JSON list of C-alpha atoms in Angstrom, two decimals:
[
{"chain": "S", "resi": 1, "resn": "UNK", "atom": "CA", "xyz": [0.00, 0.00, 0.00]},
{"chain": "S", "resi": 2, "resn": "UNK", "atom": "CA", "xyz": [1.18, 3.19, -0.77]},
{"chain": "S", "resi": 3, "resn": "UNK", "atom": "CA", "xyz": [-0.53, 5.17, 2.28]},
{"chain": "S", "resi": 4, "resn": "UNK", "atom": "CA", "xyz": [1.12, 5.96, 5.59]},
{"chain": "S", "resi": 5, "resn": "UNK", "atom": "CA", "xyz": [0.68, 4.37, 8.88]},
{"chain": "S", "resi": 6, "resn": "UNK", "atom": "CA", "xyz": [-0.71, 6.47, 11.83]},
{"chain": "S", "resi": 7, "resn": "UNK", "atom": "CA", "xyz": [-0.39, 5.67, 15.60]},
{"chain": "S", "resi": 8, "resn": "UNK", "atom": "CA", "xyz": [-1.85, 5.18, 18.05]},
{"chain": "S", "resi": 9, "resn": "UNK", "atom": "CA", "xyz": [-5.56, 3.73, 15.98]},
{"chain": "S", "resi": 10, "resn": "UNK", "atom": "CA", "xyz": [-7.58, 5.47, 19.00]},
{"chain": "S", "resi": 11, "resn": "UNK", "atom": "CA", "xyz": [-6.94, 7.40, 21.79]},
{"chain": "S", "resi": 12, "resn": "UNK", "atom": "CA", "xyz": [-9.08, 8.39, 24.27]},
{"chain": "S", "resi": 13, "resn": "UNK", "atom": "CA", "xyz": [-8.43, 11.20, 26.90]},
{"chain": "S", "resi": 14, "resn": "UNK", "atom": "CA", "xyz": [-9.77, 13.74, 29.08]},
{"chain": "S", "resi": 15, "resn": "UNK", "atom": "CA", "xyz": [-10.23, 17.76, 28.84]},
{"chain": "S", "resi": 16, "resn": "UNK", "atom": "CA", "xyz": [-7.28, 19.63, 29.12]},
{"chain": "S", "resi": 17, "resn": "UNK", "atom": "CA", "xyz": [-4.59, 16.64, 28.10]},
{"chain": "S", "resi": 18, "resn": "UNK", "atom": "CA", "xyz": [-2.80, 16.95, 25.53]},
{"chain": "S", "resi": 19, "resn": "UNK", "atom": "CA", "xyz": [-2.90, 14.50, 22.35]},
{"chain": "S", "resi": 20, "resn": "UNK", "atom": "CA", "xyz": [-0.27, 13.25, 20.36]},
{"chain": "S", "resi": 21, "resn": "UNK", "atom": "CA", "xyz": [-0.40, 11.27, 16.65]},
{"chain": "S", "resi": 22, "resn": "UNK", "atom": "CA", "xyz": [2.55, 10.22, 15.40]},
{"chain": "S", "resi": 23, "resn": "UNK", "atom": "CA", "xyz": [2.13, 9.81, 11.29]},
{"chain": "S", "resi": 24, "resn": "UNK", "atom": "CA", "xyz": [4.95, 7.49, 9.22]},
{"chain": "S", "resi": 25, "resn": "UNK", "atom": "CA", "xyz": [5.43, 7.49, 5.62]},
{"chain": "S", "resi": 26, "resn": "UNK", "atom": "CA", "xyz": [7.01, 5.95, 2.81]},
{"chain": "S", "resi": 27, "resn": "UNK", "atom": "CA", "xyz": [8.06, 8.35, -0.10]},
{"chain": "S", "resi": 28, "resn": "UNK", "atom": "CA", "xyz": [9.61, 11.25, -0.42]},
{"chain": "S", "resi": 29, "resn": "UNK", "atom": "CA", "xyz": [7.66, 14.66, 0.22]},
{"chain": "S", "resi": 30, "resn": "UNK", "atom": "CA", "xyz": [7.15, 18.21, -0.98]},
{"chain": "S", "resi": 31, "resn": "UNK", "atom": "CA", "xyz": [4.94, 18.86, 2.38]},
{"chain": "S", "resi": 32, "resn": "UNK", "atom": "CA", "xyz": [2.78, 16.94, 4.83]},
{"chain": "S", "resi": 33, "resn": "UNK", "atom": "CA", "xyz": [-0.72, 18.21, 5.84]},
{"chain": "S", "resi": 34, "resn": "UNK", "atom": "CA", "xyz": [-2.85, 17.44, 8.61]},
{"chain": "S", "resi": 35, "resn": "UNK", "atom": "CA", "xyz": [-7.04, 17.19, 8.43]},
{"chain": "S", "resi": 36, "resn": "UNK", "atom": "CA", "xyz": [-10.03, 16.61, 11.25]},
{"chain": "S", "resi": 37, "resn": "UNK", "atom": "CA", "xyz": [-12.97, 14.77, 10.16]},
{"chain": "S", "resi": 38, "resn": "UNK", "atom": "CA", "xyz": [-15.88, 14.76, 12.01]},
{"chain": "S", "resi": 39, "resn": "UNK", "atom": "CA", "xyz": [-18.08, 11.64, 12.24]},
{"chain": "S", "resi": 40, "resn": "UNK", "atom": "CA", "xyz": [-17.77, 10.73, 8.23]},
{"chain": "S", "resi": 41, "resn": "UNK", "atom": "CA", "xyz": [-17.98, 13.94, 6.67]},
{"chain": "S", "resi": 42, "resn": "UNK", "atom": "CA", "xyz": [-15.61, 16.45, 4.80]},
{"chain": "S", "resi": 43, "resn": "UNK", "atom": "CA", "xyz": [-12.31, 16.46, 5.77]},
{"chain": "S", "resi": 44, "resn": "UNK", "atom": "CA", "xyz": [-11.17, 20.02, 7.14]},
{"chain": "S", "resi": 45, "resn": "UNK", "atom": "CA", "xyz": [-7.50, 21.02, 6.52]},
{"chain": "S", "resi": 46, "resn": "UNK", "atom": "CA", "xyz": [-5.31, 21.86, 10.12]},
{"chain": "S", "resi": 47, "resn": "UNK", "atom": "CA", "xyz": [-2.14, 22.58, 9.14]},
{"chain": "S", "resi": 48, "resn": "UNK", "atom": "CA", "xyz": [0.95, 22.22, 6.08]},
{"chain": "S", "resi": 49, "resn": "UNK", "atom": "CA", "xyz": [4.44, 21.95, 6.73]},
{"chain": "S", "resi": 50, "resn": "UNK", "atom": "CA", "xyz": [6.34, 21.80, 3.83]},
{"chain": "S", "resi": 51, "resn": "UNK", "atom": "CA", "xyz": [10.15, 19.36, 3.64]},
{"chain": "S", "resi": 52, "resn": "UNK", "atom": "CA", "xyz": [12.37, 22.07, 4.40]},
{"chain": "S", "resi": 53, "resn": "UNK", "atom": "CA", "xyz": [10.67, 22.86, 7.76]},
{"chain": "S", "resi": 54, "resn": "UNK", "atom": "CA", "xyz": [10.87, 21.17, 10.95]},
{"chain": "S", "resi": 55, "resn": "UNK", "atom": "CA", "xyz": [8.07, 22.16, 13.14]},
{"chain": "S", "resi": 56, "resn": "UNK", "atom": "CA", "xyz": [5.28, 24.88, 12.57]},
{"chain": "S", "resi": 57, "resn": "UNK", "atom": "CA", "xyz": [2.20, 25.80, 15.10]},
{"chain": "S", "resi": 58, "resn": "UNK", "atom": "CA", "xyz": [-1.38, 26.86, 14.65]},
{"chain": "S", "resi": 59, "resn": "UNK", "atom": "CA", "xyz": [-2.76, 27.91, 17.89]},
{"chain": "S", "resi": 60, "resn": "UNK", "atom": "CA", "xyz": [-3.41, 24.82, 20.15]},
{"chain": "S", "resi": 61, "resn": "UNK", "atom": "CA", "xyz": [-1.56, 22.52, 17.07]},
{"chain": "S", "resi": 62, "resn": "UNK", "atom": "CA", "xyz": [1.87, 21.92, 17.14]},
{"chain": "S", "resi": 63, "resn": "UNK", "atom": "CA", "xyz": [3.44, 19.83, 13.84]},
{"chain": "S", "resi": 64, "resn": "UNK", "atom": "CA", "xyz": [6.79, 18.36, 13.65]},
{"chain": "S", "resi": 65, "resn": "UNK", "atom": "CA", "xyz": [8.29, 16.87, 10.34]},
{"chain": "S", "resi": 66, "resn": "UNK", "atom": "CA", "xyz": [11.68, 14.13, 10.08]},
{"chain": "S", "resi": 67, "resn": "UNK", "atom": "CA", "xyz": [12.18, 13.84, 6.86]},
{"chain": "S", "resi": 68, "resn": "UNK", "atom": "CA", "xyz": [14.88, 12.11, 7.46]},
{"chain": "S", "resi": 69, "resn": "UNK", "atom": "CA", "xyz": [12.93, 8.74, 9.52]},
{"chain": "S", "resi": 70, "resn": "UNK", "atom": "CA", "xyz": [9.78, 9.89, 7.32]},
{"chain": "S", "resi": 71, "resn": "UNK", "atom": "CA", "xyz": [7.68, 10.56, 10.29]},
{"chain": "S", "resi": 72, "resn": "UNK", "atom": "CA", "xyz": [5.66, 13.93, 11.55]},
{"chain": "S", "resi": 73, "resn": "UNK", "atom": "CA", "xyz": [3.31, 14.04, 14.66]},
{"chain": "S", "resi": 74, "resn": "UNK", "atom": "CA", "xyz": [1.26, 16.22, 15.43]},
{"chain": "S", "resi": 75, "resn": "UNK", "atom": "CA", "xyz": [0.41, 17.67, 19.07]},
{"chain": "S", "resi": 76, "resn": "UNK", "atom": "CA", "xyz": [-2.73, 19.01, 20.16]},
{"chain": "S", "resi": 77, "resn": "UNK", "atom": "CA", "xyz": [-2.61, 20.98, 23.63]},
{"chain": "S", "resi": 78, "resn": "UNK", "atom": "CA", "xyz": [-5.16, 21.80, 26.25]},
{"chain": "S", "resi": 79, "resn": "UNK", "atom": "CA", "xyz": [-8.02, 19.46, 24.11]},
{"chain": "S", "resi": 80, "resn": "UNK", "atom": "CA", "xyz": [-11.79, 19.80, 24.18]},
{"chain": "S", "resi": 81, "resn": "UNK", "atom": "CA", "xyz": [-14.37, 17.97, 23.56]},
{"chain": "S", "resi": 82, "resn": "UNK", "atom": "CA", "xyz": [-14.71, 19.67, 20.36]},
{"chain": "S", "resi": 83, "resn": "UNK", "atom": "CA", "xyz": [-12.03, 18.26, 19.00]},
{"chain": "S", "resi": 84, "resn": "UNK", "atom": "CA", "xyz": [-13.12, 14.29, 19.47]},
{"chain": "S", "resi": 85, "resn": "UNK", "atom": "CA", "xyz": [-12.65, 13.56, 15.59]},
{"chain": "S", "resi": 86, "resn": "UNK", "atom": "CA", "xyz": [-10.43, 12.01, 13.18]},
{"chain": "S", "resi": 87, "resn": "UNK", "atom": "CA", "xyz": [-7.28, 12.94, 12.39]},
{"chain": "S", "resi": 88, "resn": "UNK", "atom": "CA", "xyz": [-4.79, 12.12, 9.20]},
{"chain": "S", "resi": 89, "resn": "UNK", "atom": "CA", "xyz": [-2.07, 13.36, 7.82]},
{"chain": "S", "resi": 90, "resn": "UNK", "atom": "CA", "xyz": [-1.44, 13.19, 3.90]},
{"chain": "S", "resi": 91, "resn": "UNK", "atom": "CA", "xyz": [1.72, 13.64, 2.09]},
{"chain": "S", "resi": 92, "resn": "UNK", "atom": "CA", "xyz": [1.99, 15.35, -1.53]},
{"chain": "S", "resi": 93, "resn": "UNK", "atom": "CA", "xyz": [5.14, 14.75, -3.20]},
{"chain": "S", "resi": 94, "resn": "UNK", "atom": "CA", "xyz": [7.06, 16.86, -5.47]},
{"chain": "S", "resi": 95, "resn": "UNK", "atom": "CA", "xyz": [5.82, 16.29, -8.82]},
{"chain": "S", "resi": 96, "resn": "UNK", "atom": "CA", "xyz": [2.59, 15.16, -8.06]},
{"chain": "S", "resi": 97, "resn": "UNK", "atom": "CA", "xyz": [0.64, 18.01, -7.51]},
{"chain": "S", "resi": 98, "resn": "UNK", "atom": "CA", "xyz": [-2.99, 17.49, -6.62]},
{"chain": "S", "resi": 99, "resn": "UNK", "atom": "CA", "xyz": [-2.26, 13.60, -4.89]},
{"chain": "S", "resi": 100, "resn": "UNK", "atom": "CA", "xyz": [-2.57, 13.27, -1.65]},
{"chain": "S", "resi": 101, "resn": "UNK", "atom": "CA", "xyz": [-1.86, 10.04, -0.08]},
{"chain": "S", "resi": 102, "resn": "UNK", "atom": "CA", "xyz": [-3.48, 9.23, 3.94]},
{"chain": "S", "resi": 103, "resn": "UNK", "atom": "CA", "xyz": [-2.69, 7.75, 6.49]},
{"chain": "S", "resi": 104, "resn": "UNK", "atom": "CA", "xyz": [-5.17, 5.39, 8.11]},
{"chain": "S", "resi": 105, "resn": "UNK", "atom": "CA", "xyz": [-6.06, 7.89, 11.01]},
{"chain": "S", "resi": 106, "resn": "UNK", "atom": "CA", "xyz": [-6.04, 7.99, 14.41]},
{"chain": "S", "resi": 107, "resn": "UNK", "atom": "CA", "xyz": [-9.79, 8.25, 16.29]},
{"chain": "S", "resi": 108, "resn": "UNK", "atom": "CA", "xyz": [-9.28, 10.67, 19.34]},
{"chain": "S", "resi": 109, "resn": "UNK", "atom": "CA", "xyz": [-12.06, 10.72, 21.66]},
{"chain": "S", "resi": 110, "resn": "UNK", "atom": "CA", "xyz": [-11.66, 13.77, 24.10]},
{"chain": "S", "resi": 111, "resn": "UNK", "atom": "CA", "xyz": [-14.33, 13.24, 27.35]},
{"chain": "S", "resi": 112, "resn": "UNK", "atom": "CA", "xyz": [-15.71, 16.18, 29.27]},
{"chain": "W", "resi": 1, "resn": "UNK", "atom": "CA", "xyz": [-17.20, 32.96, 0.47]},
{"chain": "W", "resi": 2, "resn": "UNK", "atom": "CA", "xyz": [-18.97, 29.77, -0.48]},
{"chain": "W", "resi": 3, "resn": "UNK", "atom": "CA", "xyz": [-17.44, 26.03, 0.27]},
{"chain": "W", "resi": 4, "resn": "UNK", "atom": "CA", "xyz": [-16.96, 23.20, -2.24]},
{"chain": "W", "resi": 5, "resn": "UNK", "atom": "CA", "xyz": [-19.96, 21.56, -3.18]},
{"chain": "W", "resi": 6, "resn": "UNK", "atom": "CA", "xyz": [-20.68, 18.24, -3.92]},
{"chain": "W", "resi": 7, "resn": "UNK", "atom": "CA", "xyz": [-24.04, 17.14, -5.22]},
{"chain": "W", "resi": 8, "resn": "UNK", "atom": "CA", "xyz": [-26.17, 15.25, -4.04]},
{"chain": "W", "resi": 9, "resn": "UNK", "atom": "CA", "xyz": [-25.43, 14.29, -0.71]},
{"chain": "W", "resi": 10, "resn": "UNK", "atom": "CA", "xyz": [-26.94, 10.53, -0.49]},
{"chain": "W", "resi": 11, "resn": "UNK", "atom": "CA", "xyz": [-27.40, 8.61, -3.59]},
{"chain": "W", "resi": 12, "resn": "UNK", "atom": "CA", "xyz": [-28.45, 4.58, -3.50]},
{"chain": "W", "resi": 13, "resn": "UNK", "atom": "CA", "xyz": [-27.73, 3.04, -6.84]},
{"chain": "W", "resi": 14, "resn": "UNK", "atom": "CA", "xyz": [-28.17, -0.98, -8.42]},
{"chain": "W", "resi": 15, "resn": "UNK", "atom": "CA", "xyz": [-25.54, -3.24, -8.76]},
{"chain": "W", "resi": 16, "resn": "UNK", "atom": "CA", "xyz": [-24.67, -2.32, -12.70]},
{"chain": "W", "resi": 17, "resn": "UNK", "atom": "CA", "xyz": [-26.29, 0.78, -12.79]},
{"chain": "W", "resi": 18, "resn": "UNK", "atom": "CA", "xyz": [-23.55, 4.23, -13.41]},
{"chain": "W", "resi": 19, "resn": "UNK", "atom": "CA", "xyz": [-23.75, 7.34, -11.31]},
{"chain": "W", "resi": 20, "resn": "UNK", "atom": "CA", "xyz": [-22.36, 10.70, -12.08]},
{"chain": "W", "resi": 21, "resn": "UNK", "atom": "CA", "xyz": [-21.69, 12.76, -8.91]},
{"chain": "W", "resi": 22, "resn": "UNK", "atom": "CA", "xyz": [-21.15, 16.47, -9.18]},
{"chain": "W", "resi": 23, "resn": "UNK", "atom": "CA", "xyz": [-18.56, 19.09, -7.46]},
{"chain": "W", "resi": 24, "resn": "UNK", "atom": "CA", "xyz": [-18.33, 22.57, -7.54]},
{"chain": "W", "resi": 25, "resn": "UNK", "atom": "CA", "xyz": [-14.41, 24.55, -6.66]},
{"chain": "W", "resi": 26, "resn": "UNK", "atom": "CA", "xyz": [-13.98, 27.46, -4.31]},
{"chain": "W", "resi": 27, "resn": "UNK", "atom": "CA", "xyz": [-14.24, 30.56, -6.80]},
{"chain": "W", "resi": 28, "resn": "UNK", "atom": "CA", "xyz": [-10.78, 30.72, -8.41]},
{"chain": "W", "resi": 29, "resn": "UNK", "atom": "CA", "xyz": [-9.86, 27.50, -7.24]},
{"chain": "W", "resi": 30, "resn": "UNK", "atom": "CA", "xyz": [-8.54, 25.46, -10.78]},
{"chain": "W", "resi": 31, "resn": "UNK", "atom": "CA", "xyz": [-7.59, 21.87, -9.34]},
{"chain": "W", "resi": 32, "resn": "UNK", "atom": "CA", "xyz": [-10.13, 19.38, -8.21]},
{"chain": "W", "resi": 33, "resn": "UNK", "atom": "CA", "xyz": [-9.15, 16.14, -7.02]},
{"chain": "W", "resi": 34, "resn": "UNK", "atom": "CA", "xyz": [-11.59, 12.89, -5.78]},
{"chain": "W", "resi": 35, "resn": "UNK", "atom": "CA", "xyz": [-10.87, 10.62, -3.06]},
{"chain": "W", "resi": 36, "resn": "UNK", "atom": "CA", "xyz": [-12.95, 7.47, -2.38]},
{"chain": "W", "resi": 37, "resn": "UNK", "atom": "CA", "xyz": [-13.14, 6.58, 1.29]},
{"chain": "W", "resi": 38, "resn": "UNK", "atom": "CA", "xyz": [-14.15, 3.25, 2.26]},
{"chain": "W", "resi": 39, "resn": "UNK", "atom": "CA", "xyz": [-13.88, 1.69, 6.24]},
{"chain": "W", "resi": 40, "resn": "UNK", "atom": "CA", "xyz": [-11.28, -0.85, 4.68]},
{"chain": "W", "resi": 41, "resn": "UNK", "atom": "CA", "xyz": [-9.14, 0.99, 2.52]},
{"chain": "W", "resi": 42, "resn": "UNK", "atom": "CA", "xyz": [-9.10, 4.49, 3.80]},
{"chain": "W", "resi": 43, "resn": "UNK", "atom": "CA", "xyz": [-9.12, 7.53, 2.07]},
{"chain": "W", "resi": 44, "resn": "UNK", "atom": "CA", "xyz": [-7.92, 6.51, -1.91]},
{"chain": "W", "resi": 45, "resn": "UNK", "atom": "CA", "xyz": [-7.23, 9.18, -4.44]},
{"chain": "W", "resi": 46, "resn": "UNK", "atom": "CA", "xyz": [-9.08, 8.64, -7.76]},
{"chain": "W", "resi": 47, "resn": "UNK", "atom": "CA", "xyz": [-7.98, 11.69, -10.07]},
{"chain": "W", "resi": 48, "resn": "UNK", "atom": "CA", "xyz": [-6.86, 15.58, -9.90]},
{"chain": "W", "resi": 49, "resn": "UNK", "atom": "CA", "xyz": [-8.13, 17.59, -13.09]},
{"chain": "W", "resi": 50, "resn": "UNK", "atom": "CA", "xyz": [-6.52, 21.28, -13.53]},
{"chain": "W", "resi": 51, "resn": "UNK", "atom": "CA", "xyz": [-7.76, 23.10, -16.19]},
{"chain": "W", "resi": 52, "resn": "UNK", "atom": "CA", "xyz": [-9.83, 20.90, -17.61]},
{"chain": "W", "resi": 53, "resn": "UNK", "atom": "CA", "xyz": [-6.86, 18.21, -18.20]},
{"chain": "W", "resi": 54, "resn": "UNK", "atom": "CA", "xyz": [-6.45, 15.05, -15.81]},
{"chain": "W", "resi": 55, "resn": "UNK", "atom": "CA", "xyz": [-3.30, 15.73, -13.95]},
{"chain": "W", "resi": 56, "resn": "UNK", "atom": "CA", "xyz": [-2.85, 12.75, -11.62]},
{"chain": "W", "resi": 57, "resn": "UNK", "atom": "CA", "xyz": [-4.64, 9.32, -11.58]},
{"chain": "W", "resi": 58, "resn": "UNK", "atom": "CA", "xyz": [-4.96, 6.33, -8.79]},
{"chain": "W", "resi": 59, "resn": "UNK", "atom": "CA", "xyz": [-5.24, 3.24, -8.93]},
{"chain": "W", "resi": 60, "resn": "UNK", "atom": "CA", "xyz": [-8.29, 2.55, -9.88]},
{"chain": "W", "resi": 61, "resn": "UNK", "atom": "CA", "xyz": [-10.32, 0.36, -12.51]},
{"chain": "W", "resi": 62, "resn": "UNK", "atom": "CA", "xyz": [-11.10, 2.34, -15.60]},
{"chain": "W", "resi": 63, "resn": "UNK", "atom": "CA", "xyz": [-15.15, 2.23, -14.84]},
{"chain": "W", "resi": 64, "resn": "UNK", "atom": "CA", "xyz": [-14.05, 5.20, -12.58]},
{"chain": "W", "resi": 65, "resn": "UNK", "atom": "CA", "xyz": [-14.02, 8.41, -14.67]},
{"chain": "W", "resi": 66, "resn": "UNK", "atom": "CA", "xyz": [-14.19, 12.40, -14.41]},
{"chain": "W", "resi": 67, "resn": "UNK", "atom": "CA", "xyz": [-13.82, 15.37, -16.39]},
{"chain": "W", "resi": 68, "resn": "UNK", "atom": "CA", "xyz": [-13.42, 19.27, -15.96]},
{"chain": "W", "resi": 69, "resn": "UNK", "atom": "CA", "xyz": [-15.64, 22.04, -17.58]},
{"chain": "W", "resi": 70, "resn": "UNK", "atom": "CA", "xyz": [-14.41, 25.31, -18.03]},
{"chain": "W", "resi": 71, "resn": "UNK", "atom": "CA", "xyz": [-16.12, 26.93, -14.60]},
{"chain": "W", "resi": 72, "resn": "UNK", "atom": "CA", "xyz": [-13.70, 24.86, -12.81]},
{"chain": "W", "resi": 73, "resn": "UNK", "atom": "CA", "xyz": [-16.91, 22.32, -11.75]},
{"chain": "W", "resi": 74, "resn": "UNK", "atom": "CA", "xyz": [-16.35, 18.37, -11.95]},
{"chain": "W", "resi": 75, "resn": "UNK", "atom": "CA", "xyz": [-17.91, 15.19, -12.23]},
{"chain": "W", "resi": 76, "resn": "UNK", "atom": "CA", "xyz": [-16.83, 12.16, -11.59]},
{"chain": "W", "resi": 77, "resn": "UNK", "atom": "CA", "xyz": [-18.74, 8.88, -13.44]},
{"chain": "W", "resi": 78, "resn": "UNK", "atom": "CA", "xyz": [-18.74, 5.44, -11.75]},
{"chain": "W", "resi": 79, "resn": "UNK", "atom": "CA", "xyz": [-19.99, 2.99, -14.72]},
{"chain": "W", "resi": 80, "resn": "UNK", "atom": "CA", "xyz": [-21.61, -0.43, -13.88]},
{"chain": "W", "resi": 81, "resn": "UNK", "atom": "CA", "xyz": [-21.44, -0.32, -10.16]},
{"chain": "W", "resi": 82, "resn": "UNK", "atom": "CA", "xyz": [-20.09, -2.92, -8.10]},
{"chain": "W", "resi": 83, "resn": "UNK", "atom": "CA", "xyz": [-21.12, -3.37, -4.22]},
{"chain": "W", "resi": 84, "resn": "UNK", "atom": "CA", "xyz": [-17.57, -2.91, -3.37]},
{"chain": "W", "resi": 85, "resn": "UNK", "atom": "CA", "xyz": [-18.16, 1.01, -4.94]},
{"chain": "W", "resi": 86, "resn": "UNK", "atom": "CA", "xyz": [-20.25, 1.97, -1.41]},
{"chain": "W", "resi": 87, "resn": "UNK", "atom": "CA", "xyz": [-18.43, 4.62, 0.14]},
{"chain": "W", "resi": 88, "resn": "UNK", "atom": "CA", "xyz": [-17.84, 8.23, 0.95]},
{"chain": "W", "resi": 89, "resn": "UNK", "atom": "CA", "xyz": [-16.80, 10.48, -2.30]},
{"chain": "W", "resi": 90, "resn": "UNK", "atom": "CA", "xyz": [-14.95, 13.22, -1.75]},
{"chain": "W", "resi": 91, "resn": "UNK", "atom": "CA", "xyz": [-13.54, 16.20, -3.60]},
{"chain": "W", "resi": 92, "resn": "UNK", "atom": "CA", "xyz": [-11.13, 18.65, -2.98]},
{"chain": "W", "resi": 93, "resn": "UNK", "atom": "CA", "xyz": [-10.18, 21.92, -4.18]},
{"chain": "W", "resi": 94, "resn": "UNK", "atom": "CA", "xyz": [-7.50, 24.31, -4.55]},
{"chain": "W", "resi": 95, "resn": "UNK", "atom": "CA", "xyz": [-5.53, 26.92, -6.85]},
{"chain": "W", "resi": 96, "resn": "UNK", "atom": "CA", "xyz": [-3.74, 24.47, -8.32]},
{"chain": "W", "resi": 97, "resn": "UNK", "atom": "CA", "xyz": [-0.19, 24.73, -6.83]},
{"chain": "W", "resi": 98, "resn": "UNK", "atom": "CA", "xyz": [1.98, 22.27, -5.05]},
{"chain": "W", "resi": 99, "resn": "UNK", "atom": "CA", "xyz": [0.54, 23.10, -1.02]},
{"chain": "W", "resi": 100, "resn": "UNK", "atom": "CA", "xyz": [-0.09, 26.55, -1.09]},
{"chain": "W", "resi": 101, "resn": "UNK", "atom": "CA", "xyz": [-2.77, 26.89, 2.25]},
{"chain": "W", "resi": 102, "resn": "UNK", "atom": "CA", "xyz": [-3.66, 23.18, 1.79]},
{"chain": "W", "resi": 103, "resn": "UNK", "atom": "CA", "xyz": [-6.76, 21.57, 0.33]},
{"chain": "W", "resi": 104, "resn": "UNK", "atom": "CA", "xyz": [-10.21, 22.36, 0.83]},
{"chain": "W", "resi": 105, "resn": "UNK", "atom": "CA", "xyz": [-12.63, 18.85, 0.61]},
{"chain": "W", "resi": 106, "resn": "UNK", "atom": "CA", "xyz": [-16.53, 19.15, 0.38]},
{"chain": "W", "resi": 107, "resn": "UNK", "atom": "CA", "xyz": [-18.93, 17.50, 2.57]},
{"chain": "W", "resi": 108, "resn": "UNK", "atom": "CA", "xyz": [-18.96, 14.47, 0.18]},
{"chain": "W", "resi": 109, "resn": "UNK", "atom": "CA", "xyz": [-21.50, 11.87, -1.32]},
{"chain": "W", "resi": 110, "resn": "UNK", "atom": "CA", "xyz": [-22.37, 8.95, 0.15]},
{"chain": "W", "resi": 111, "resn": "UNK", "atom": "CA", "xyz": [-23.01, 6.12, -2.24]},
{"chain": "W", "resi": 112, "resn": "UNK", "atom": "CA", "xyz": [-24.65, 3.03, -1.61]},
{"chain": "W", "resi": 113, "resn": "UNK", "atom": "CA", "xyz": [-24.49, 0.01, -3.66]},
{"chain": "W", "resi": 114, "resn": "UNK", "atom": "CA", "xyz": [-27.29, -2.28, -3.16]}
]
């Protein structure tokens, strides 16, 4: 398969923890992206980081990129319940503008 | 500023029957990709058009087909549908670069093969 492994599958935590999802993948990369879906529906876009950076933030998001093991994770502080979703990264490599290629996801469940 | 659209939300279709499903870009936007979603197979990219030319294709069978009009808007045809076609359809839009701000997906189609 060509997508990317994400761990853990599920993770389940309380308010105010912070969430981590480690994302692997196989090929090399112009940039990684991360999306939230939300029980089956569109897919909203989090954040980019592109192969020359190393980490980038977005409020509560923090992103970090290895090119080098071909991993990223991405760090969500202080969670909510609002942001019980799914969560995958997708890589789009240079030269093929317009592809993305997911991971499997990782279900976070945040309880009140 | 309106969303992507895809039309129509729910659609439940024969086995052999073809479906055309619709999606509309972000004003401007030039690049439309599909992605078939499935429970077993994750999220799967199908095709990326730009400017009315297929860009990128997946691995998919060639009963899976799309095309561009000039406003930017897409279909995407599904010919003699199998029960294994029941998923989530997804598009995607953006300006047509490599990354830019990211990609902005509709709320999808759900198909159903029965």
């Amino acid at each position: 398969s060509q997508q990317g492994e994400e761990d853990p599958q599920a993770l389940s935590i309380q308010e105010g923890e912070n969430a981590t999802m480690n994302c692997s993948y196989k090929t090399s990369i112009n940039n990684l992206q991360w999306y939230r879906q939300n029980s089956g529906r569109g897919l909203v876009h989090l954040i980019l980081i592109r192969s020359n950076e190393r980490e980038k933030h977005s409020g509560r998001l923090r992103v970090t990129l290895d090119t080098s093991k071909k991993s990223s994770s991405l760090l969500i502080t202080a969670s909510r319940a609002a942001d019980t979703a799914s969560y995958f990264c997708a890589t789009e490599g240079s030269g093929n503008t317009g592809k993305l290629i997911f991971g499997q996801g990782t279900t976070l469940q945040v309880k009140p | 500023k309106a969303g992507v659209t895809q039309t129509p939300r729910y659609l439940i279709k024969t086995r052999g029957q073809q479906v055309t499903l619709s999606c509309s870009p972000i004003s401007g936007h030039r690049s439309v990709s599909w992605y078939q979603q499935t429970p077993g197979q994750g999220l799967q990219f199908l095709f990326e058009y730009f400017s009315e030319t297929q860009r990128n294709k997946g691995n998919f069978p060639g009963r899976f087909s799309g095309r561009q009009f000039s406003n930017s808007r897409s279909e995407m045809n599904v010919s003699t549908l199998e029960l294994g076609d029941s998923a989530l359809y997804l598009c995607a839009s953006s300006w047509g670069g490599q990354g830019g701000n990211g990609y902005t997906f509709g709320s999808g189609t759900r198909l159903t093969v029965v």
